[in-house]
Coordinates of C-alpha atoms and ligand atoms in Angstrom, one line a residue:
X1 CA 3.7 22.5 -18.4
X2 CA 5.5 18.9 -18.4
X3 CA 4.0 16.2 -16.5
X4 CA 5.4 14.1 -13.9
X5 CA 5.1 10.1 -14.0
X6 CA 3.8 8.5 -10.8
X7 CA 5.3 5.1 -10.1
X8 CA 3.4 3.4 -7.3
X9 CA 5.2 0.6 -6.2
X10 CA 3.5 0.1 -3.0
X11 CA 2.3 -3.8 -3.7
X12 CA 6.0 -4.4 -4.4
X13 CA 8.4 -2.3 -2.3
X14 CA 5.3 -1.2 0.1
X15 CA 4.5 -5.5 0.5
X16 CA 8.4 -5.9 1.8
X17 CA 7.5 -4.1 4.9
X18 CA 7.8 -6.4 7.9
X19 CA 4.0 -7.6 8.4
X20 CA 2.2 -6.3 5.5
X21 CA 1.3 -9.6 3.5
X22 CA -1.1 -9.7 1.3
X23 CA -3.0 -12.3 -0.8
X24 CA -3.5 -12.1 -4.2
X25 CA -7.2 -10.5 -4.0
X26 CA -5.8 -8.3 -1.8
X27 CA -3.2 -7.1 -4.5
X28 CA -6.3 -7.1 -7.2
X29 CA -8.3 -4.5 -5.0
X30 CA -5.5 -2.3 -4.3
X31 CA -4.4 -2.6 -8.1
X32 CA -7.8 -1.6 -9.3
X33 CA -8.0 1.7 -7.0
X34 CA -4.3 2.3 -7.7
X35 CA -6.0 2.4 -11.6
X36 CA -8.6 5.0 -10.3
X37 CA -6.4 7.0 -8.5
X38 CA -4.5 7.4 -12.1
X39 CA -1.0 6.2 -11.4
X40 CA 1.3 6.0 -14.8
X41 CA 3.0 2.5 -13.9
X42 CA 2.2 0.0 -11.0
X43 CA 4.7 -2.5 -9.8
X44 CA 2.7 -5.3 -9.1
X45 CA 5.9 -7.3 -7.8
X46 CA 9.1 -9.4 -8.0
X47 CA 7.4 -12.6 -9.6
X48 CA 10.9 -14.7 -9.2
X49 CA 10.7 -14.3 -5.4
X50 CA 7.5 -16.5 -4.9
X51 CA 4.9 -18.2 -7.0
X52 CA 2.0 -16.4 -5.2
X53 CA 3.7 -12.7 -6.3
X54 CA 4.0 -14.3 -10.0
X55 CA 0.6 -15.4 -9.9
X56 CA -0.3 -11.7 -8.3
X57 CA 1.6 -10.1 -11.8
X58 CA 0.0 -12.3 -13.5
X59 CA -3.9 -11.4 -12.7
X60 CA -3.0 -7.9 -12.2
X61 CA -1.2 -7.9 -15.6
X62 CA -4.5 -9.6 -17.2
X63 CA -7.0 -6.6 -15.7
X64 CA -5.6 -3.5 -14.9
X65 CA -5.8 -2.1 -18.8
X66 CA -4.8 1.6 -18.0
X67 CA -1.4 1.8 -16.0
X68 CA 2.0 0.2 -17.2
X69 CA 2.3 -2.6 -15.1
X70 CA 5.7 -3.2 -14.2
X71 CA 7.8 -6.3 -12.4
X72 CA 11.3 -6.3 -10.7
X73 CA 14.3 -8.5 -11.3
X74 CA 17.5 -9.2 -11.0
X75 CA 20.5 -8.7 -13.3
X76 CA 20.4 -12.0 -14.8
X77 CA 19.1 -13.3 -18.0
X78 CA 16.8 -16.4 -17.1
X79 CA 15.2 -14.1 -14.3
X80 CA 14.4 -11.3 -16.9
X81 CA 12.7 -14.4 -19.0
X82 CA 10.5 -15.3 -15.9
X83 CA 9.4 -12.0 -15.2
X84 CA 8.4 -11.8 -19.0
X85 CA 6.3 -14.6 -18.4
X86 CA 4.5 -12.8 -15.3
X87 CA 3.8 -9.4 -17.2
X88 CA 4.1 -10.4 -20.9
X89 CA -0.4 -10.0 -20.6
X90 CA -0.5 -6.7 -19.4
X91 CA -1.5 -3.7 -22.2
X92 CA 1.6 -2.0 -21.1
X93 CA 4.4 -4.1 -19.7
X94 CA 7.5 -2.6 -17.8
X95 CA 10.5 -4.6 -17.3
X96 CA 12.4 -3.2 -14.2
X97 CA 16.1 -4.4 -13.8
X98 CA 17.5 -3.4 -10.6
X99 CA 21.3 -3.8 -9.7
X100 CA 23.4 -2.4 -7.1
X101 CA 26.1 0.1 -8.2
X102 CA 27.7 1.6 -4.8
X103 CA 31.0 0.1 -3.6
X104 CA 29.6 -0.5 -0.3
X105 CA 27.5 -3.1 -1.6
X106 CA 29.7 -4.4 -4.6
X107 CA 32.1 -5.1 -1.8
X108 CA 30.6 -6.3 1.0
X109 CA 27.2 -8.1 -0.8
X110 CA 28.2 -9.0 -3.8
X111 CA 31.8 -9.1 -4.3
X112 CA 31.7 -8.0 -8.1
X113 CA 34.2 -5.3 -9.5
X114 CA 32.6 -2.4 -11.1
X115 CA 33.0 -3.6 -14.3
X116 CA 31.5 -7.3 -14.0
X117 CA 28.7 -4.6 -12.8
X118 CA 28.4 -2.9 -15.6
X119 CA 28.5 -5.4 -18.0
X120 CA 25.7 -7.8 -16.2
X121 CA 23.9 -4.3 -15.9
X122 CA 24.5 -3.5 -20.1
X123 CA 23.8 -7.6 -21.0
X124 CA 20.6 -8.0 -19.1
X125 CA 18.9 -4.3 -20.4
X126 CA 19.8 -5.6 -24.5
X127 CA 18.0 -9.1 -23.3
X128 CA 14.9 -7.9 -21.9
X129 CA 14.7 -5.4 -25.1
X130 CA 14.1 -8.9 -26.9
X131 CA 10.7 -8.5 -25.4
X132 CA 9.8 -4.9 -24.9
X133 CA 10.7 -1.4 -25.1
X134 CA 9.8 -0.2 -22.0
X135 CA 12.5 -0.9 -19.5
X136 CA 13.7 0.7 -16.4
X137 CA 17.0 0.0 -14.7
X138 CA 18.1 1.4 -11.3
X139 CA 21.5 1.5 -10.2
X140 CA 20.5 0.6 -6.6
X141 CA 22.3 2.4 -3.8
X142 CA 23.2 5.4 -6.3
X143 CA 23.0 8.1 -3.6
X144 CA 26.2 6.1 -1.7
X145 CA 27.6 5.4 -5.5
X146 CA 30.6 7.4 -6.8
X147 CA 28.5 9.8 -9.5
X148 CA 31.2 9.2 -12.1
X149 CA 30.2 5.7 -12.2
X150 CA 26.6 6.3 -12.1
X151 CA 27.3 8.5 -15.0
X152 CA 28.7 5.9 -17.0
X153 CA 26.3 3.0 -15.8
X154 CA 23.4 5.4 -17.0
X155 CA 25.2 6.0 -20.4
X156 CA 25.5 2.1 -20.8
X157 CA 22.3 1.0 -19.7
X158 CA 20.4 3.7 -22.0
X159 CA 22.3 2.7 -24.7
X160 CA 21.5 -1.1 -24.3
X161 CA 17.8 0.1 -24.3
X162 CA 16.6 1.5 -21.0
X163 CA 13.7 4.4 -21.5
X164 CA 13.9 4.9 -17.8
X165 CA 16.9 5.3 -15.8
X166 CA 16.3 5.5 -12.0
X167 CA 18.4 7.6 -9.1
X168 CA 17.5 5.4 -5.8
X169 CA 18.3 6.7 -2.5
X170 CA 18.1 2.9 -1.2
X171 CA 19.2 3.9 2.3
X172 CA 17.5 7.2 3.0
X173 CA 20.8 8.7 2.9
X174 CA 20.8 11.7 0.7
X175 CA 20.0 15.2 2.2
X176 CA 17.9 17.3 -0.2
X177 CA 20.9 19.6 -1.8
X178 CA 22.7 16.5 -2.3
X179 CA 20.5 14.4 -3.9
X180 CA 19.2 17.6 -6.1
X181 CA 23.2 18.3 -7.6
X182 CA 23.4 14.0 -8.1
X183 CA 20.5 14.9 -10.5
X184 CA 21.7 17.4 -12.1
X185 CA 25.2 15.3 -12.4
X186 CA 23.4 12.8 -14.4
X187 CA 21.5 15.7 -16.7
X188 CA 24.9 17.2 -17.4
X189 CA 27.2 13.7 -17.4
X190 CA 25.3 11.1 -19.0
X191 CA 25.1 12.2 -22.5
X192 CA 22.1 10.3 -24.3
X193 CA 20.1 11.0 -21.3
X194 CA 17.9 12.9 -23.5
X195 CA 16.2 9.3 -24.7
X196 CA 15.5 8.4 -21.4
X197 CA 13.1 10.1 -18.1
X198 CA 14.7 10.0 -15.3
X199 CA 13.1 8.9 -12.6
X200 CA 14.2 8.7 -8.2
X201 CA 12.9 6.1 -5.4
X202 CA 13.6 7.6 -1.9
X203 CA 13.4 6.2 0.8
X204 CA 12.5 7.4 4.7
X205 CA 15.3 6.6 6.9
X206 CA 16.0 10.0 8.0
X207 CA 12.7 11.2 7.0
X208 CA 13.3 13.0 3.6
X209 CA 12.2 10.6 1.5
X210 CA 9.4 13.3 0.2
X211 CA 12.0 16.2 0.5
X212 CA 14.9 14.2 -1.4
X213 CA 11.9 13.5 -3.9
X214 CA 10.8 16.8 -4.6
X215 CA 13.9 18.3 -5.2
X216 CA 14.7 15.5 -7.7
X217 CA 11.7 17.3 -9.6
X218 CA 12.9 20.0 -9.6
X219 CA 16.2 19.3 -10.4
X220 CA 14.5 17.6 -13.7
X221 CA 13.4 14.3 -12.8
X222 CA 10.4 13.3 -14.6
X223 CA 9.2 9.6 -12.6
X224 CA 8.6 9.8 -8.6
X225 CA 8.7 6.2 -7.3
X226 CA 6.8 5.7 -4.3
X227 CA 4.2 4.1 -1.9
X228 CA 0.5 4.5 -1.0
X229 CA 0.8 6.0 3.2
X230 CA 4.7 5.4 2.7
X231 CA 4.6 2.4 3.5
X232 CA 7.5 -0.1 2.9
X233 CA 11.5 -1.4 3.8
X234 CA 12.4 -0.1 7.5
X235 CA 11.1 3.3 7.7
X236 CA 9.0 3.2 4.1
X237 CA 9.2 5.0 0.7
X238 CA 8.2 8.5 -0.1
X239 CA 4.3 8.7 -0.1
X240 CA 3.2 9.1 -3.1
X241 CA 0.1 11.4 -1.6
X242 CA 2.7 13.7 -0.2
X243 CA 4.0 14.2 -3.4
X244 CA 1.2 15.1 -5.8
X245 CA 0.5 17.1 -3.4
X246 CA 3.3 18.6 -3.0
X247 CA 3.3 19.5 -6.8
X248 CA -0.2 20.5 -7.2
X249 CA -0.9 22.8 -4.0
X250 CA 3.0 24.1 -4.6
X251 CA 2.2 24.6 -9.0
X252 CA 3.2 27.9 -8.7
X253 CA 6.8 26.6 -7.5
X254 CA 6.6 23.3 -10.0
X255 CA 4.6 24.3 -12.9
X256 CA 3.7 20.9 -13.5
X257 CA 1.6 18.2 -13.9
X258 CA 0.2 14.8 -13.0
X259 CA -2.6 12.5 -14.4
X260 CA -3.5 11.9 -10.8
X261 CA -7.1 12.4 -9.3
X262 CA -6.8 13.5 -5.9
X263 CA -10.5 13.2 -5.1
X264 CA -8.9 9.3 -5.1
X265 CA -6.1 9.8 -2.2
X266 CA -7.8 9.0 0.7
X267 CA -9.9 5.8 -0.2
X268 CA -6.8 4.8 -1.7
X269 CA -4.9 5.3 1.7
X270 CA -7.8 3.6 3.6
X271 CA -7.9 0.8 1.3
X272 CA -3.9 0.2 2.1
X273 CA -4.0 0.4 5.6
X274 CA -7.1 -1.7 6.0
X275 CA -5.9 -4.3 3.8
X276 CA -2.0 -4.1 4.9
X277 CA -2.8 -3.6 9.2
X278 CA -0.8 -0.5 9.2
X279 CA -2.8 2.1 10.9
X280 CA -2.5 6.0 9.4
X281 CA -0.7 8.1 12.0
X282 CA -3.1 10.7 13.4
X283 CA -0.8 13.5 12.0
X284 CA 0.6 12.1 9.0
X285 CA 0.2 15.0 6.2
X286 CA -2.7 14.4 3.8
X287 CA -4.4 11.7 5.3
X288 CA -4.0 11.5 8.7
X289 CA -7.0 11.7 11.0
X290 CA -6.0 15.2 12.2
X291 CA -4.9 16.4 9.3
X292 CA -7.6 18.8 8.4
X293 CA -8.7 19.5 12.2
X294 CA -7.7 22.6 13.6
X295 CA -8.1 22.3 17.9
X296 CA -6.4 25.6 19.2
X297 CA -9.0 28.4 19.8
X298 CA -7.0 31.1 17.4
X299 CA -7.0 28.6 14.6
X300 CA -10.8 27.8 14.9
X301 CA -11.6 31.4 14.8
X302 CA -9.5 31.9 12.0
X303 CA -10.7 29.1 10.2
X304 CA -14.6 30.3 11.1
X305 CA -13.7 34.0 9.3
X306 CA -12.1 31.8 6.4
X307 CA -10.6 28.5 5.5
X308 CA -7.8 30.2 3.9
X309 CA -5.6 31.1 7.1
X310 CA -5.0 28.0 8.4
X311 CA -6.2 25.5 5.2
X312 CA -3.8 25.2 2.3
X313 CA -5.4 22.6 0.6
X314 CA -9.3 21.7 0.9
X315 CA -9.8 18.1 2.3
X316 CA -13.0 17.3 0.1
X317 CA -9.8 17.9 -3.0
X318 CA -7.8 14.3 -1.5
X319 CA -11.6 12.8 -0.7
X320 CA -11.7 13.4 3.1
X321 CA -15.2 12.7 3.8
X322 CA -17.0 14.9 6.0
X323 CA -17.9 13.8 9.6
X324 CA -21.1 14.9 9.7
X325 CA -23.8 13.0 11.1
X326 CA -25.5 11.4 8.2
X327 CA -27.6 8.1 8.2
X328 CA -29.8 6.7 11.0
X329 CA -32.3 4.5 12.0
X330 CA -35.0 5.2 9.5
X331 CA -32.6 5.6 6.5
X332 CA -33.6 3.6 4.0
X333 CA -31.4 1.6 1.2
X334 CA -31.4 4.2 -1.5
X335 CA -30.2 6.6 1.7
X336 CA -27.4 4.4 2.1
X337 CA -26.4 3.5 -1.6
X338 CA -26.4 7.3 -2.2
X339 CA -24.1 7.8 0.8
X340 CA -22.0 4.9 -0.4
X341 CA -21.3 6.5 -4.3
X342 CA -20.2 9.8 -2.2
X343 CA -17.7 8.2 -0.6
X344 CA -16.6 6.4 -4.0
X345 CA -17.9 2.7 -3.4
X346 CA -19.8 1.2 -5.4
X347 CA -21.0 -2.3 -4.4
X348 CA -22.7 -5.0 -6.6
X349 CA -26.0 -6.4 -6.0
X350 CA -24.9 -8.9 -3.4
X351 CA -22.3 -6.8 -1.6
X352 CA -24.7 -3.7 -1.1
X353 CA -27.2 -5.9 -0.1
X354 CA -24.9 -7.5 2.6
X355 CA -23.3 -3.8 3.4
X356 CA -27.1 -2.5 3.8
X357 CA -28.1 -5.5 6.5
X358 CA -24.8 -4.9 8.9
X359 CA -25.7 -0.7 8.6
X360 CA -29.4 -1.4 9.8
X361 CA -28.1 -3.6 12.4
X362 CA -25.4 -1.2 13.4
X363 CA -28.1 1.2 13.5
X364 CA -30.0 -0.5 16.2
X365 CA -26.8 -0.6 18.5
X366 CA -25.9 3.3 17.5
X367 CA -27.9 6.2 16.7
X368 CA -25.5 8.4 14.3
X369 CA -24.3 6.8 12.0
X370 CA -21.2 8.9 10.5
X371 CA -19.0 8.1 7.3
X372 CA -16.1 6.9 9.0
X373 CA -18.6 4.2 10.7
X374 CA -19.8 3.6 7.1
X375 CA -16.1 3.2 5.8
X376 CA -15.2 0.8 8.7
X377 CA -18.3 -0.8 8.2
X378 CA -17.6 -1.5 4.2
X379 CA -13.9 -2.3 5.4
X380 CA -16.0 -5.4 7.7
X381 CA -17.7 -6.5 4.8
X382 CA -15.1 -6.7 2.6
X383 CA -13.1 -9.0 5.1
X384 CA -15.8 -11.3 5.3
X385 CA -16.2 -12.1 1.4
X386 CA -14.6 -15.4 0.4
X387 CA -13.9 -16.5 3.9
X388 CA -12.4 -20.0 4.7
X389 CA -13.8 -19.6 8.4
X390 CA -16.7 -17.6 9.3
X391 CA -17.8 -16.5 12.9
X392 CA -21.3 -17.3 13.8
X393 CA -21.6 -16.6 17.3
X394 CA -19.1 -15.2 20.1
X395 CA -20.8 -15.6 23.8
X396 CA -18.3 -14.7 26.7
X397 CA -18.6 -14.4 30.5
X398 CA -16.2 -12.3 32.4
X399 CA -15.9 -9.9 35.4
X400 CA -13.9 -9.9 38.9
X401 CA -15.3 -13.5 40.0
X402 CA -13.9 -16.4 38.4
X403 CA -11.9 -17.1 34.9
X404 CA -13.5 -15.0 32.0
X405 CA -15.0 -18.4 29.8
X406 CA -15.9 -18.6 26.0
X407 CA -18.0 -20.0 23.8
X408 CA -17.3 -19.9 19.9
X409 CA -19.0 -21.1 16.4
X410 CA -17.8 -21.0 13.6
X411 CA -19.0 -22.1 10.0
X412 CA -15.4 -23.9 8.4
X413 CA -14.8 -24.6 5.3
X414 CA -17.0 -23.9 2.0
X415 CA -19.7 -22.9 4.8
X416 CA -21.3 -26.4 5.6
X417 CA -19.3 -27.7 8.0
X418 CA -20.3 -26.2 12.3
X419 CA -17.5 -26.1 14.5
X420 CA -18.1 -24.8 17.9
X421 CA -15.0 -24.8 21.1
X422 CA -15.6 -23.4 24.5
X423 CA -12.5 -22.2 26.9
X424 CA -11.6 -20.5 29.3
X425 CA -8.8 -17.7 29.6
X426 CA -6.6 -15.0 32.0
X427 CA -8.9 -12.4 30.2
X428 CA -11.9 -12.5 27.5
X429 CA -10.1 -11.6 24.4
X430 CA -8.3 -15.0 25.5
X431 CA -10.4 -17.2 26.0
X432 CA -12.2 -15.9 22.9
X433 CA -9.1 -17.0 21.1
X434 CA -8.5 -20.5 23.1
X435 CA -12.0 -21.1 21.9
X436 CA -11.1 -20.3 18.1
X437 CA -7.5 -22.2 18.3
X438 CA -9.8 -25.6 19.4
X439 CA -11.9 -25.0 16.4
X440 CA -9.3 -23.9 13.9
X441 CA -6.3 -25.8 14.8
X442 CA -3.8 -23.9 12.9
X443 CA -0.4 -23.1 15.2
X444 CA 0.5 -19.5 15.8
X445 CA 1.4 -17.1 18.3
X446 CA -0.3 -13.8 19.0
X447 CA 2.6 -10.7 18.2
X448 CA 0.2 -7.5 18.6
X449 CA -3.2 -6.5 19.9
X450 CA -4.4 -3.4 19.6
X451 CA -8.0 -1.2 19.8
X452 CA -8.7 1.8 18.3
X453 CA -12.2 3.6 18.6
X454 CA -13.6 4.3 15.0
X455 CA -15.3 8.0 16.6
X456 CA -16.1 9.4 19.6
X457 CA -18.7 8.3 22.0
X458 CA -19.6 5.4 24.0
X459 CA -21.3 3.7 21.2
X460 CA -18.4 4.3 18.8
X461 CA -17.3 1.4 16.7
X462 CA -13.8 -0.1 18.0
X463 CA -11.5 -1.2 16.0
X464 CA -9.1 -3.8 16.7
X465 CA -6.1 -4.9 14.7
X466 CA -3.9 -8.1 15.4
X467 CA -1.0 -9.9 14.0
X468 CA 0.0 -13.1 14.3
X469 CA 2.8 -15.4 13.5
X470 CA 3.1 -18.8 11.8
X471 CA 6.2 -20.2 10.3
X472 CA 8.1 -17.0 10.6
X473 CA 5.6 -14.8 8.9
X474 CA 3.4 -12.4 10.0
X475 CA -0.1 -12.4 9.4
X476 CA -2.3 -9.1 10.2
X477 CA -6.2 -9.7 11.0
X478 CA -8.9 -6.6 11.8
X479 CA -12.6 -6.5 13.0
X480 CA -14.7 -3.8 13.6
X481 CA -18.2 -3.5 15.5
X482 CA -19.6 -2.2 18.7
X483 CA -18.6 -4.8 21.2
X484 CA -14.9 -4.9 20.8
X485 CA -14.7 -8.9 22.3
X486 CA -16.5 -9.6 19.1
X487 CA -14.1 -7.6 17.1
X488 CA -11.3 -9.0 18.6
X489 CA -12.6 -12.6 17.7
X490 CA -13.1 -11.3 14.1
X491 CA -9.6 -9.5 14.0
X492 CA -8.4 -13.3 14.7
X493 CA -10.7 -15.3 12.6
X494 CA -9.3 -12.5 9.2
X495 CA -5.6 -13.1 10.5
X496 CA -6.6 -17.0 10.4
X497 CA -8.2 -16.6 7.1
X498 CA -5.4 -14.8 5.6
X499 CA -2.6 -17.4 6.7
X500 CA -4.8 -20.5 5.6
X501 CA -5.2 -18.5 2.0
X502 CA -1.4 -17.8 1.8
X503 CA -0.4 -21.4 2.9
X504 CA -2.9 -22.4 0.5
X505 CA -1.1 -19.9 -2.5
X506 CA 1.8 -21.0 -1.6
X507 CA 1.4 -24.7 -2.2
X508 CA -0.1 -23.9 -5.8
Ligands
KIV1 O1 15.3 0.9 -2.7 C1 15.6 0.5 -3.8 O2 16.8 0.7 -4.3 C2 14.7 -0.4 -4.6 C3 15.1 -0.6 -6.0 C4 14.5 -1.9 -6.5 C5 14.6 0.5 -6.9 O3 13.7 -0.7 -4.1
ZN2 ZN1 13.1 0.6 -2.4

């Protein structure tokens, strides 16, 4: 059996979706599970775009040991040279040179003749071989590209030095057939192909992204490019869960492999969304909430007599955890350490210790305490670690008489400093944020609000994600707890915290 490469490129294409922003740390923690999950090659980013993402290379670059890590550029010399710079400490560097080859776009974006194309495309490839063998190029837009001249950009390109030649479906264009006989083309047209894998990046805009991918497989190609929840541009990249998947409940079809360990999908997923704001649809395949629940009364029974009729892949093989009632009142730390390892954290000293002081108060507002309470309880106290502003106290008075009023405190910056604002508002969830703006006086406007409850029950958890917008860019914020007034001043207080750290990256 021949293995497939798994290219996750959700902190670089996945990070370009409208609202998802992250800070450095951010890309650090994702980096490190994308290491656990067992991805081949991470893009960590586009370092030329903005010091914060060269910074974000950089670190990544400096600790993840196992992947390749990768970084985009352009097709010009001095930008291959600063990317070098970015990566150059990583174990495993990848330089990916990325260039659009359709005439849509050499005509109408960047008004270059097929040849100036292939020449920039051939010149920049023998550069960046200066500093390393492994290089990727992708003739962006090659589904909408005549294939003769993808043929011959391919030949060109591998002969200046690429080892990986990549097929993007840039626009979500291709239908399945299609983009299967384009691969094929390119086995049977590009004739050095054999020193190179060939590798495709689909993406969603018709909603074959996974499809267009797997029949690319198929077809021969040997690196999937894609995102963590398919997350990215417009409608997102092909989810990279989907397509291991795909291959390894389908290996009868595929006969292949990955170096993938499922058992890491759905933290991974959870990690993403937590740390991007973009909630999981409840059906999305593999990790969606309903997922692996079967409701109608001929599927339960089936499902009672054996898992087998209705279940074609068990959810403890992508990490689902299992939502039975587990920790209470009386569960003590080792209880809740154990619990912890099961669901794959593992917390130093500090952070267990800070984890195991929000459960036992949890567990004095809620009797059951299930794993996804544990998750989204982990998920708060990750938010809270290295905070510029930290909520002390929310008190809020509300009902049908009078203006709901608010009364904040906060701890500001390095955690000496008391700040404490009282307003009042058209609801509480204002005048919880009034309260905040007098404290933090950072200008923004409020873009989204929304709740979610974390399980059933009047004593659930609730959710509540926000973004916000400063200076053009959004900013997403979460909190999680009980009393969903105090999760919505938490949600703003992370959205705060996470524009003051990027304004801050930015000025570096
Ligand atoms: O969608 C695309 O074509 C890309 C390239 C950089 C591979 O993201
Ligand atoms: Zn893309």
């Amino acid at each position: 059996m021949d293995k497939v490469i798994f290219f996750d490129t959700t902190l670089r294409d996945g990070e370009q979706a409208a609202g998802g922003t992250l800070n450095i740390q951010e890309k650090l923690e994702i980096a490190h599970q994308l290491e656990k999950l067992g991805v081949d090659v991470i893009e960590a980013g586009f370092p030329v775009t903005s010091p914060g993402d060269f910074e974000a290379v950089r670190l990544i670059a400096r600790d993840i040991r196992q992947p390749s890590i990768c970084v985009l550029t352009h097709a010009n010399l001095k930008a291959v040279d600063d990317s070098w710079d970015a990566v150059k400490g990583a174990a495993n560097p990848r330089i990916h040179i990325v260039l659009s080859s359709s005439d849509i776009h050499l005509f109408y974006q960047l008004r270059k003749s097929r040849d100036e194309i292939m020449e920039m495309s051939r010149s920049t490839v023998a550069h960046a071989r200066k500093y390393t063998d492994n290089i990727e190029f992708s003739a962006m837009d090659a589904s909408r590209t005549a294939p003769e001249f993808i043929y011959q950009l391919l030949k060109a390109v591998i002969d200046a030095g690429a080892t990986t030649v990549n097929v993007p479906d840039t626009v979500g264009y291709a239908m399945p057939p299609q983009f299967g006989d384009l691969i094929d083309g390119v086995f049977k047209n590009v004739p050095n192909i054999d020193r190179a894998v060939v590798s495709v990046h689909c993406h969603n805009d018709l909603g074959l992204a996974v499809a267009n991918t797997l029949e690319a497989v198929k077809r021969g190609a040997r690196q999937v490019e894609g995102t963590i929840n398919g997350i990215g541009e417009r409608a997102g990249n092909a989810a990279l869960e989907e397509i291991v998947m795909g291959i390894k409940t389908r290996s009868d079809y595929f006969n292949l492999t990955t170096t993938i360990d499922t058992t890491q999908i759905y933290r991974t997923s959870r990690l993403v969304s937590d740390l991007t704001g973009f909630p999981v649809q409840l059906n999305k395949a593999i990790v969606g909430g309903n997922a692996f629940r079967h409701s109608s009364g001929l599927h339960v029974d089936g499902m009672i007599k054996n898992a087998v009729n209705y279940e074609i892949m068990d959810p403890k093989s992508v990490g689902v955890p299992s939502s039975s009632l587990v920790l209470g009142k009386t569960s003590g730390r080792h209880a809740f350490k154990e619990r912890l390892a099961e669901l794959g954290y593992s917390l130093n000293d500090e952070n267990l210790a800070r984890a195991f002081a929000a459960f036992k108060e949890l567990a004095d507002k809620k009797k059951d305490i299930t794993d996804r309470d544990i998750e989204s309880l982990v998920a708060e106290e990750r938010r809270t670690i290295s905070e510029e502003y930290h909520l002390d106290r929310v008190q809020v008075t509300c009902g049908d008489q009078g203006l709901p009023m608010a009364g904040v405190r906060l701890t500001g910056p390095g955690g000496k400093t008391i700040i404490e604002g009282a307003a009042l508002g058209a609801g509480p969830v204002d005048a919880v944020y009034k309260a905040i703006n007098l404290c933090v006086k950072v200008p923004n406007s409020l873009s989204e609000y929304s709740v979610k409850s974390v399980t059933q029950g009047l004593d659930a958890i609730g959710e509540v994600l926000i973004r916000i917008e400063s200076d053009g860019v959004i900013y997403t914020g979460r909190g999680a707890g009980t009393d969903i007034i105090v999760s919505s001043a938490k949600a703003y207080i992370n959205a705060l915290n996470r524009l003051l750290t990027a304004k801050k990256q930015k000025a570096v």
